[in-house]
Amino acid sequence: MPLFLTIALVHLLALASPGPDFLFVSQTAASRPRTQALAGVLGIGLGIAVWAALALLGLHVLLHRLAWLQRTVAIAGGAYLLWMGFQLLRAAWQPTSATSASAPSLPSGVWRSLRAGLLTNLANPKAVVYFASVFSALVGPAVTAATRWQLWLLVTVESLAWFALVSALFALPPMRRAYLRKARTIDALAGGVFVLFGLQLMLG
């Protein structure tokens, strides 16, 4: 199987696995204007581009040799996911009258959504392990630098396309109506998942 097709299929399977990125995009798309949801998608795409570039540049080797740096990155990422989770849980426990249809637990504004998407992705240092394992297993030393950066472009564009699709699906009127009916429950569940992700990073 050609290298580019193999990378594309492996990365698609990774994207389809639910995680903080999927949770953030789906909830933002269901509760915010399309421009803010797409800004969040762009932020996640930028985060993936950063992790993929760092993996290509060999950061995973540095993290492996400097255990304290890897642990610091994990704790910082876990702390951010915990903060996101507590924000959602706080919104879920607010009285119904104080819970607006626009989900105040999520960041408002295009730039804030972009920043939140970027930080949500960067907060998961396991991404660099994933990219490092994929590139080390499938991209041999004979692969040229030009091909490596073409692969970087492939996974970046593929990630943006996937999360744009997720955003479009969750922005559909039936999905929005379902979210508005169960906003507090969804916030509570999403907050709990973010907290679990954060604790896993900090304690793992």
Short mmCIF file of C-alpha atoms in Angstrom, two decimals:
data_model
loop_
_atom_site.label_atom_id
_atom_site.label_comp_id
_atom_site.label_asym_id
_atom_site.label_seq_id
_atom_site.Cartn_x
_atom_site.Cartn_y
_atom_site.Cartn_z
CA MET A 1 0.00 0.00 0.00
CA PRO A 2 1.43 3.44 -0.87
CA LEU A 3 2.89 5.35 2.06
CA PHE A 4 0.53 8.32 1.76
CA LEU A 5 -2.56 6.11 1.69
CA THR A 6 -1.34 4.13 4.68
CA ILE A 7 -0.70 7.28 6.73
CA ALA A 8 -4.07 8.70 5.70
CA LEU A 9 -5.95 5.57 6.81
CA VAL A 10 -4.07 5.24 10.10
CA HIS A 11 -4.64 8.90 10.90
CA LEU A 12 -8.34 8.68 10.03
CA LEU A 13 -8.74 5.83 12.51
CA ALA A 14 -6.99 7.92 15.16
CA LEU A 15 -9.22 10.92 14.43
CA ALA A 16 -12.35 8.78 14.68
CA SER A 17 -11.43 7.75 18.24
CA PRO A 18 -13.34 10.02 20.66
CA GLY A 19 -11.19 12.32 22.76
CA PRO A 20 -10.96 15.90 24.04
CA ASP A 21 -10.79 17.33 20.49
CA PHE A 22 -13.98 15.57 19.38
CA LEU A 23 -15.75 16.55 22.58
CA PHE A 24 -14.77 20.20 22.20
CA VAL A 25 -15.74 20.44 18.52
CA SER A 26 -19.08 18.67 18.90
CA GLN A 27 -20.20 20.74 21.85
CA THR A 28 -19.03 24.02 20.35
CA ALA A 29 -20.78 23.25 17.05
CA ALA A 30 -24.03 22.37 18.82
CA SER A 31 -24.10 25.49 20.98
CA ARG A 32 -22.21 28.27 19.16
CA PRO A 33 -22.42 30.09 15.82
CA ARG A 34 -20.76 28.37 12.86
CA THR A 35 -17.92 30.89 12.72
CA GLN A 36 -16.93 30.12 16.32
CA ALA A 37 -17.16 26.38 15.75
CA LEU A 38 -14.95 26.61 12.66
CA ALA A 39 -12.50 28.77 14.60
CA GLY A 40 -12.29 25.99 17.18
CA VAL A 41 -11.67 23.49 14.38
CA LEU A 42 -8.87 25.69 13.04
CA GLY A 43 -7.34 25.86 16.52
CA ILE A 44 -7.33 22.08 16.82
CA GLY A 45 -5.84 21.82 13.32
CA LEU A 46 -3.05 24.17 14.34
CA GLY A 47 -2.37 22.06 17.41
CA ILE A 48 -2.17 18.90 15.33
CA ALA A 49 0.16 20.67 12.89
CA VAL A 50 2.44 21.61 15.80
CA TRP A 51 2.55 18.08 17.24
CA ALA A 52 3.17 16.52 13.82
CA ALA A 53 5.98 18.99 13.07
CA LEU A 54 7.59 18.39 16.46
CA ALA A 55 7.42 14.64 15.93
CA LEU A 56 9.11 15.03 12.55
CA LEU A 57 11.79 17.17 14.14
CA GLY A 58 12.48 14.53 16.77
CA LEU A 59 10.94 16.06 19.89
CA HIS A 60 9.79 12.60 21.00
CA VAL A 61 13.45 11.62 21.37
CA LEU A 62 14.05 14.65 23.59
CA LEU A 63 10.99 13.89 25.73
CA HIS A 64 12.11 10.29 26.08
CA ARG A 65 15.56 11.32 27.30
CA LEU A 66 14.31 14.11 29.56
CA ALA A 67 11.66 12.43 31.68
CA TRP A 68 11.07 15.58 33.76
CA LEU A 69 10.16 17.58 30.63
CA GLN A 70 7.68 14.97 29.53
CA ARG A 71 6.14 14.94 33.01
CA THR A 72 5.93 18.75 33.07
CA VAL A 73 4.13 18.80 29.72
CA ALA A 74 1.70 16.13 30.93
CA ILE A 75 0.92 17.99 34.17
CA ALA A 76 0.40 21.30 32.35
CA GLY A 77 -1.88 19.66 29.81
CA GLY A 78 -3.81 17.82 32.48
CA ALA A 79 -4.29 21.03 34.47
CA TYR A 80 -5.83 22.77 31.46
CA LEU A 81 -8.22 19.87 30.78
CA LEU A 82 -9.20 19.87 34.46
CA TRP A 83 -9.96 23.58 34.25
CA MET A 84 -12.13 23.01 31.16
CA GLY A 85 -13.93 20.19 32.94
CA PHE A 86 -14.65 22.23 36.05
CA GLN A 87 -16.00 25.09 33.91
CA LEU A 88 -18.46 22.71 32.29
CA LEU A 89 -19.44 21.13 35.62
CA ARG A 90 -20.02 24.56 37.15
CA ALA A 91 -22.31 25.49 34.28
CA ALA A 92 -24.19 22.21 34.66
CA TRP A 93 -24.92 22.89 38.34
CA GLN A 94 -26.23 26.40 37.74
CA PRO A 95 -30.00 26.89 38.12
CA THR A 96 -31.92 26.25 34.92
CA SER A 97 -32.88 29.90 34.59
CA ALA A 98 -29.21 30.88 34.65
CA THR A 99 -28.21 28.39 31.98
CA SER A 100 -28.46 30.16 28.63
CA ALA A 101 -29.01 28.54 25.27
CA SER A 102 -25.57 29.59 24.17
CA ALA A 103 -23.74 27.38 26.66
CA PRO A 104 -21.79 29.94 28.71
CA SER A 105 -19.40 27.22 29.83
CA LEU A 106 -17.69 27.37 26.44
CA PRO A 107 -15.52 30.28 25.29
CA SER A 108 -17.37 32.91 23.24
CA GLY A 109 -15.91 34.83 20.33
CA VAL A 110 -13.99 33.65 17.28
CA TRP A 111 -10.52 34.24 18.70
CA ARG A 112 -11.37 32.69 22.05
CA SER A 113 -12.77 29.62 20.30
CA LEU A 114 -9.62 29.34 18.18
CA ARG A 115 -7.44 29.63 21.27
CA ALA A 116 -9.54 27.10 23.18
CA GLY A 117 -9.32 24.62 20.30
CA LEU A 118 -5.57 25.07 20.08
CA LEU A 119 -5.05 24.67 23.82
CA THR A 120 -7.39 21.67 24.01
CA ASN A 121 -5.26 19.86 21.45
CA LEU A 122 -1.91 20.96 22.83
CA ALA A 123 -3.04 19.98 26.32
CA ASN A 124 -2.84 16.33 25.29
CA PRO A 125 0.87 15.40 25.13
CA LYS A 126 -0.12 11.88 24.12
CA ALA A 127 -0.49 13.33 20.64
CA VAL A 128 3.28 13.57 20.26
CA VAL A 129 3.57 9.90 21.25
CA TYR A 130 1.00 9.00 18.61
CA PHE A 131 2.70 10.98 15.87
CA ALA A 132 6.13 9.74 16.89
CA SER A 133 4.98 6.12 16.79
CA VAL A 134 3.26 6.53 13.43
CA PHE A 135 6.18 8.28 11.80
CA SER A 136 8.80 5.98 13.29
CA ALA A 137 6.87 2.85 12.29
CA LEU A 138 5.80 3.90 8.80
CA VAL A 139 8.33 6.53 7.73
CA GLY A 140 11.77 4.99 7.36
CA PRO A 141 15.10 6.79 7.20
CA ALA A 142 15.10 6.51 3.40
CA VAL A 143 12.12 8.87 3.14
CA THR A 144 13.25 12.31 2.01
CA ALA A 145 12.65 15.52 3.94
CA ALA A 146 10.30 16.74 1.20
CA THR A 147 8.17 13.61 1.53
CA ARG A 148 8.08 13.96 5.30
CA TRP A 149 6.70 17.49 5.07
CA GLN A 150 4.19 16.38 2.47
CA LEU A 151 3.01 13.83 5.01
CA TRP A 152 2.81 16.61 7.59
CA LEU A 153 0.59 18.58 5.20
CA LEU A 154 -1.53 15.48 4.59
CA VAL A 155 -2.32 14.82 8.26
CA THR A 156 -2.94 18.53 8.91
CA VAL A 157 -5.42 18.91 6.05
CA GLU A 158 -7.04 15.56 6.89
CA SER A 159 -7.51 16.66 10.50
CA LEU A 160 -9.09 19.95 9.48
CA ALA A 161 -11.44 18.19 7.05
CA TRP A 162 -12.49 15.61 9.66
CA PHE A 163 -13.28 18.10 12.40
CA ALA A 164 -15.00 20.43 9.92
CA LEU A 165 -17.27 17.49 9.08
CA VAL A 166 -17.90 16.79 12.76
CA SER A 167 -18.68 20.48 13.26
CA ALA A 168 -21.13 20.51 10.34
CA LEU A 169 -22.95 17.43 11.64
CA PHE A 170 -23.36 18.73 15.18
CA ALA A 171 -24.45 22.14 13.88
CA LEU A 172 -27.51 20.61 12.19
CA PRO A 173 -30.82 21.89 13.67
CA PRO A 174 -31.84 18.51 15.17
CA MET A 175 -28.48 18.26 16.96
CA ARG A 176 -28.80 21.82 18.25
CA ARG A 177 -32.32 21.20 19.51
CA ALA A 178 -31.20 18.02 21.25
CA TYR A 179 -28.34 19.91 22.88
CA LEU A 180 -30.60 22.72 24.10
CA ARG A 181 -33.03 20.19 25.64
CA LYS A 182 -30.26 18.41 27.52
CA ALA A 183 -27.70 21.21 27.92
CA ARG A 184 -27.10 20.69 31.64
CA THR A 185 -26.78 16.92 31.34
CA ILE A 186 -24.42 17.21 28.37
CA ASP A 187 -22.33 19.82 30.20
CA ALA A 188 -22.09 17.56 33.23
CA LEU A 189 -21.06 14.52 31.18
CA ALA A 190 -18.60 16.52 29.08
CA GLY A 191 -17.14 18.13 32.19
CA GLY A 192 -16.68 14.74 33.82
CA VAL A 193 -14.91 13.39 30.73
CA PHE A 194 -12.56 16.39 30.61
CA VAL A 195 -11.76 15.92 34.29
CA LEU A 196 -11.00 12.24 33.71
CA PHE A 197 -8.73 13.10 30.78
CA GLY A 198 -6.94 15.67 32.91
CA LEU A 199 -6.48 13.33 35.86
CA GLN A 200 -5.23 10.59 33.56
CA LEU A 201 -2.54 12.89 32.23
CA MET A 202 -1.51 14.23 35.62
CA LEU A 203 -1.49 10.88 37.44
CA GLY A 204 -0.49 8.58 34.60
#
